[in-house]
Amino acid sequence: MSGTGIVADVEALAALVPDGTRLGVPKDTTGVAMALTRALVRRGVKNLHVVALPQSGIQSDILIGAGCVDTVETAAVTLSEHGLAPCFIRAVKTGAIKLKDSTCPAIYAGMQAGVKGQPFVPIRGLIGSDLVAHRADEYRVIDNPLQPGDPLVIVPAIRPDIAVFHAAMADRDGNVYVGAERDCFTLAHAAMRCLVTVEEIVDDNLLADRLRRPATIPSIYIEAVAEARQGAWPLALGGSYGPDNDHLALYAKMAGSPEGFVEYVERFVMERAAAAE
Amino acid sequence: MSGTGIVADVEALAALVPDGTRLGVPKDTTGVAMALTRALVRRGVKNLHVVALPQSGIQSDILIGAGCVDTVETAAVTLSEHGLAPCFIRAVKTGAIKLKDSTCPAIYAGMQAGVKGQPFVPIRGLIGSDLVAHRADEYRVIDNPLQPGDPLVIVPAIRPDIAVFHAAMADRDGNVYVGAERDCFTLAHAAMRCLVTVEEIVDDNLLADRLRRPATIPSIYIEAVAEARQGAWPLALGGSYGPDNDHLALYAKMAGSPEGFVEYVERFVMERAAAAE
Amino acid sequence: MSDDYKPEELLVGVITRLLAGVRHVAVGMLSPIPGSASLLARELSGGEMRVSVLGSRKMNPWTDGGVELFDFAAQGRLDAFFLSGGQIDGQANVNLVGIGDYPQTKVRWSGSFGSAYLYFLVPRVILFRDEHTRRVFVPKVDFISAPGTSNEGVYRPGGPYALVTNLCLFGFDKERRRFRLESVHPGHTVEEVLDHTGFEIDVPEQVPTTEAPSAEWLTLMRGPIAQQIAEPYPKFAARVFGIAEAAA
Amino acid sequence: MSDDYKPEELLVGVITRLLAGVRHVAVGMLSPIPGSASLLARELSGGEMRVSVLGSRKMNPWTDGGVELFDFAAQGRLDAFFLSGGQIDGQANVNLVGIGDYPQTKVRWSGSFGSAYLYFLVPRVILFRDEHTRRVFVPKVDFISAPGTSNEGVYRPGGPYALVTNLCLFGFDKERRRFRLESVHPGHTVEEVLDHTGFEIDVPEQVPTTEAPSAEWLTLMRGPIAQQIAEPYPKFAARVFGIAEAAA
């Protein structure tokens, strides 16, 4: 890697995501790269293995509905106050996607183990849950070596091939300011590669900014950055803008039927040129 | 716990540290509570088990020299550019303290496991090191349950009884801004109790400050805070002041002999009234 | 006691009583009733109780990412939390995944969220479901997101403490692994509860009527609590407590 | 080649050559010579190589606490690092703890720092010690802070790559678990190396003289590199490269 690239737009970022990528994404409130997600649909990416930290919403639902997804690894897929995720639900019922159902703390712990380069992590809870029964090849119950008679679940480390998220700003060296969204650190550190969209690319070095430095992911983890104004829309970007609840309600309604979803994609994904993103 | 207390001074904080405490402390550059350390010597605390994240300097050396320490758990004790830590070295040679020698990443991993409430953590490296041989009751080599034939060291979780550090500011609710010193998060989260000194207590709520919030430890982890101007002296406080190298050199010289150390304590620890701290 | 209260206000009162003595309670997403109860309990504690409300801007102390709440719970710092379930059975097993054979369930919900962890680690997990039907309260859940009980030897400081529904309040007996009917809400009967519950429960000879919220509590709910809960839940605050959405 | 250089400049040149092709090198505390070499290697890479210098304000990308460097290394992102030792033996075992029976050693040093981890995980660990004596280079270390080699099956992408001293450059043969004399610095001899080394080494028939830094490299060292290294190491930059301390 020879320094972080600042690329032209989300189409250029989307071109860096191969089919079959294990894609790490954040929860709805953390800064979801929605503009990039639409570009991925436009580019027609296939067979994504989406791993959500720790859950996902409209992002996964659109990718699933558009046929981009092979596997979903998550604690939940939900449109939250706008209801269940319609494409996800349909895909589960038809068996169109593989499920790796999990629980938030197991995904966090697994990804933190990935950050640390350790092979697995022992965690409390989970014993007796069907989440463990259905992932018995990964989630093993072992006896605590330090205290025999104390069963524990171990969770394998998670290192996504690529993490994608949206943040407030990056500088020209590729350092990315994420503010209070600490989960972006976990994603960027855990993933093999990291692609980021930002509201704004600034001229000053963020690591030299005493107040912003503690919430800045250094460029050593970032492969490429693209500017994408309102790049989390219709979701929120903490500290910048809230969710577009009218649009999310519209999505929930339209995606409620396969035909409605096709129309949604036509209107809000395909016709949105890169320039508009 | 009924909210964080703002106490009068470092003597009041020192009174909250019982003899025999397993005391978590940060490395020299992270914000060492030196004023509180002097107050602990004045209060005559005994049998401390110091656990350093991941190493320590003049703080541990003074506590050891003053007879406050029973056990040192650390990757190193050093005065860095000012040389070896004289009281530590003497105490090792006379067997006056118990040693739990470790390596930086094992202490970090152990304390992060403590943060997560997990009993242990598997880490890479260490196999064949005498650090493991001499702590065989704690550092065990196990076979990776997910991939037999892959030996791994497991490190028990570390949860200090009390963590102490010095930071730039706290607000009246007891939220503590630590800037770039992320190790303070690990200490505060891992410890059962946390006592903090700060340069300044501010009126505005730090969690409501968009720029400072990401680097603020919420009061739910903080038992008590005291204002202590120049509270890290003679060490540095990142973003506020550098180390007093002349004084550190003086310490290294005086502490080089037991008599010199006694004189140092008299002049720079005992005679420094709480008001002066 | 007041006769003039909404069903939601009764439930807020029930849950508030279950939180007595708690140091820190956390409220998950989409939980305005548990949220209001937690805020009322804090008010009654003189501010000693800590309340964190996921989804709130102001009542959210976390600064270390989404994992922090789970770590906090695993360390034993969190005393109370709320769970719900698409299905809940008589052993307090919770199903948040779906109905039918996994993975291709014929009904699918969002997923298990943090249930499989917090149910083990938080001493007072309060189950809350305001649809008391045999569709929800089943003999055996189709998928165990989080088990209600564990075998001996499993580290489990936490578990089910109570189940609050629109009809009644259950306690949970960990030894017997069964729910016990504690009280039936005003206007409802034991028979109604039995009719709508798909699993066996313990019913004492005398089942009290659930205590209605006092006038004092209602005043607090409709005053400071309504103002506070309106920040994360403006629509709920407007509908139940009648305060203008703009007040948030 | 220039005849007019300081011993430190020779060592900087030697280490710079060892860093060819590295993506990211990290420099520990109190390491001005490895630091200067890393910065020169970056300069020669056209800025492609990343260099992080512990103790530097400006050349320090880390924002996630002291653990970040170790995590970064464990993930395989760090290609080169430097270690030293109070004792180093012929199997490249490193002792940073002390001399005599542990724990009550008769000589005690600071401690093992990150050695027991990074030595396993960083592909090119460059051992650097500018006191080439039998006191340092012993047959067997009294305490293994970090072992030079591991048994088969142990996860170990990293390990000793070279040992640089004030007299010579050693390579390390992982199969044979022995150091091999690569070159002897100008003004020194193979006999001198053997006299001052307490462990057995492989000595080829022809041992070249260590290449002196070129005039071009010396110009870079005394120019941009001196300016950069003066930030964390003002005294070193002043003494070796002759730039004013204030320049930092």
mmCIF file of N, CA and C in Angstrom, chain D residues 32 35-44 47 49 51 53 56-59 220-234 236-237 241 243 247-248:
data_model
loop_
_atom_site.group_PDB
_atom_site.id
_atom_site.type_symbol
_atom_site.label_atom_id
_atom_site.label_comp_id
_atom_site.label_asym_id
_atom_site.label_seq_id
_atom_site.Cartn_x
_atom_site.Cartn_y
_atom_site.Cartn_z
ATOM 1 N N PRO D 32 17.725 6.338 18.281
ATOM 2 C CA PRO D 32 17.965 7.355 17.247
ATOM 3 C C PRO D 32 18.612 6.795 15.984
ATOM 4 N N GLY D 35 16.037 4.891 14.098
ATOM 5 C CA GLY D 35 15.095 5.916 13.644
ATOM 6 C C GLY D 35 15.611 6.645 12.418
ATOM 7 N N SER D 36 16.874 7.036 12.464
ATOM 8 C CA SER D 36 17.457 7.744 11.316
ATOM 9 C C SER D 36 17.480 6.842 10.089
ATOM 10 N N ALA D 37 17.818 5.586 10.296
ATOM 11 C CA ALA D 37 17.860 4.648 9.174
ATOM 12 C C ALA D 37 16.475 4.468 8.562
ATOM 13 N N SER D 38 15.465 4.385 9.408
ATOM 14 C CA SER D 38 14.103 4.209 8.903
ATOM 15 C C SER D 38 13.675 5.416 8.085
ATOM 16 N N LEU D 39 14.035 6.592 8.569
ATOM 17 C CA LEU D 39 13.661 7.806 7.843
ATOM 18 C C LEU D 39 14.418 7.902 6.524
ATOM 19 N N LEU D 40 15.673 7.467 6.526
ATOM 20 C CA LEU D 40 16.430 7.463 5.270
ATOM 21 C C LEU D 40 15.818 6.456 4.292
ATOM 22 N N ALA D 41 15.443 5.305 4.809
ATOM 23 C CA ALA D 41 14.816 4.294 3.943
ATOM 24 C C ALA D 41 13.520 4.832 3.353
ATOM 25 N N ARG D 42 12.772 5.577 4.161
ATOM 26 C CA ARG D 42 11.542 6.177 3.638
ATOM 27 C C ARG D 42 11.854 7.180 2.524
ATOM 28 N N GLU D 43 12.863 7.998 2.790
ATOM 29 C CA GLU D 43 13.276 8.995 1.791
ATOM 30 C C GLU D 43 13.624 8.298 0.469
ATOM 31 N N LEU D 44 14.381 7.197 0.581
ATOM 32 C CA LEU D 44 14.824 6.476 -0.619
ATOM 33 C C LEU D 44 13.666 5.777 -1.326
ATOM 34 N N GLY D 47 8.933 8.103 -0.257
ATOM 35 C CA GLY D 47 7.834 8.366 0.667
ATOM 36 C C GLY D 47 6.827 7.225 0.752
ATOM 37 N N MET D 49 7.315 4.146 1.932
ATOM 38 C CA MET D 49 7.450 3.421 3.198
ATOM 39 C C MET D 49 6.841 4.262 4.325
ATOM 40 N N VAL D 51 6.812 5.101 8.318
ATOM 41 C CA VAL D 51 7.702 5.015 9.477
ATOM 42 C C VAL D 51 6.971 5.574 10.679
ATOM 43 N N VAL D 53 7.575 6.399 14.763
ATOM 44 C CA VAL D 53 8.659 6.555 15.728
ATOM 45 C C VAL D 53 8.039 6.803 17.100
ATOM 46 N N SER D 56 7.945 10.177 19.238
ATOM 47 C CA SER D 56 7.852 11.352 18.365
ATOM 48 C C SER D 56 6.437 11.904 18.408
ATOM 49 N N ARG D 57 6.326 13.214 18.325
ATOM 50 C CA ARG D 57 4.995 13.807 18.230
ATOM 51 C C ARG D 57 4.473 13.701 16.804
ATOM 52 N N LYS D 58 5.377 13.929 15.851
ATOM 53 C CA LYS D 58 4.926 14.082 14.463
ATOM 54 C C LYS D 58 4.882 12.759 13.701
ATOM 55 N N MET D 59 5.780 11.839 14.057
ATOM 56 C CA MET D 59 5.862 10.597 13.277
ATOM 57 C C MET D 59 5.184 9.452 14.014
ATOM 58 N N LEU D 220 21.829 13.133 2.421
ATOM 59 C CA LEU D 220 20.450 13.001 2.898
ATOM 60 C C LEU D 220 20.402 12.935 4.428
ATOM 61 N N MET D 221 21.293 12.126 5.010
ATOM 62 C CA MET D 221 21.318 12.015 6.477
ATOM 63 C C MET D 221 21.503 13.375 7.141
ATOM 64 N N ARG D 222 22.449 14.110 6.612
ATOM 65 C CA ARG D 222 22.808 15.378 7.270
ATOM 66 C C ARG D 222 21.826 16.483 6.909
ATOM 67 N N GLY D 223 20.998 16.226 5.905
ATOM 68 C CA GLY D 223 20.007 17.214 5.490
ATOM 69 C C GLY D 223 18.633 16.882 6.038
ATOM 70 N N PRO D 224 17.745 16.337 5.208
ATOM 71 C CA PRO D 224 16.358 16.114 5.643
ATOM 72 C C PRO D 224 16.229 15.131 6.812
ATOM 73 N N ILE D 225 17.060 14.093 6.825
ATOM 74 C CA ILE D 225 16.926 13.113 7.901
ATOM 75 C C ILE D 225 17.297 13.735 9.251
ATOM 76 N N ALA D 226 18.350 14.518 9.257
ATOM 77 C CA ALA D 226 18.762 15.194 10.498
ATOM 78 C C ALA D 226 17.632 16.089 11.017
ATOM 79 N N GLN D 227 17.003 16.784 10.079
ATOM 80 C CA GLN D 227 15.894 17.667 10.488
ATOM 81 C C GLN D 227 14.754 16.851 11.100
ATOM 82 N N GLN D 228 14.450 15.707 10.480
ATOM 83 C CA GLN D 228 13.314 14.913 10.960
ATOM 84 C C GLN D 228 13.625 14.231 12.300
ATOM 85 N N ILE D 229 14.814 13.689 12.427
ATOM 86 C CA ILE D 229 15.140 12.939 13.645
ATOM 87 C C ILE D 229 15.373 13.892 14.822
ATOM 88 N N ALA D 230 15.597 15.161 14.498
ATOM 89 C CA ALA D 230 15.824 16.140 15.572
ATOM 90 C C ALA D 230 14.559 16.380 16.401
ATOM 91 N N GLU D 231 13.397 16.044 15.831
ATOM 92 C CA GLU D 231 12.175 16.261 16.623
ATOM 93 C C GLU D 231 12.150 15.320 17.828
ATOM 94 N N PRO D 232 12.217 13.989 17.634
ATOM 95 C CA PRO D 232 12.267 13.140 18.839
ATOM 96 C C PRO D 232 13.646 13.099 19.503
ATOM 97 N N TYR D 233 14.718 13.319 18.748
ATOM 98 C CA TYR D 233 16.071 13.139 19.298
ATOM 99 C C TYR D 233 16.948 14.363 19.033
ATOM 100 N N PRO D 234 16.653 15.474 19.670
ATOM 101 C CA PRO D 234 17.428 16.703 19.383
ATOM 102 C C PRO D 234 18.915 16.566 19.724
ATOM 103 N N PHE D 236 20.842 13.876 19.828
ATOM 104 C CA PHE D 236 21.486 12.995 18.850
ATOM 105 C C PHE D 236 21.710 13.733 17.530
ATOM 106 N N ALA D 237 20.690 14.428 17.083
ATOM 107 C CA ALA D 237 20.806 15.144 15.808
ATOM 108 C C ALA D 237 21.897 16.201 15.879
ATOM 109 N N PHE D 241 24.741 14.797 13.561
ATOM 110 C CA PHE D 241 24.559 15.457 12.273
ATOM 111 C C PHE D 241 24.874 16.945 12.341
ATOM 112 N N ILE D 243 23.357 19.513 13.611
ATOM 113 C CA ILE D 243 22.373 20.586 13.442
ATOM 114 C C ILE D 243 21.980 21.127 14.806
ATOM 115 N N ALA D 247 16.727 23.695 16.008
ATOM 116 C CA ALA D 247 16.111 23.372 14.718
ATOM 117 C C ALA D 247 14.945 22.399 14.862
ATOM 118 N N ALA D 248 14.939 21.650 15.952
ATOM 119 C CA ALA D 248 13.839 20.711 16.179
ATOM 120 C C ALA D 248 12.555 21.474 16.438
#
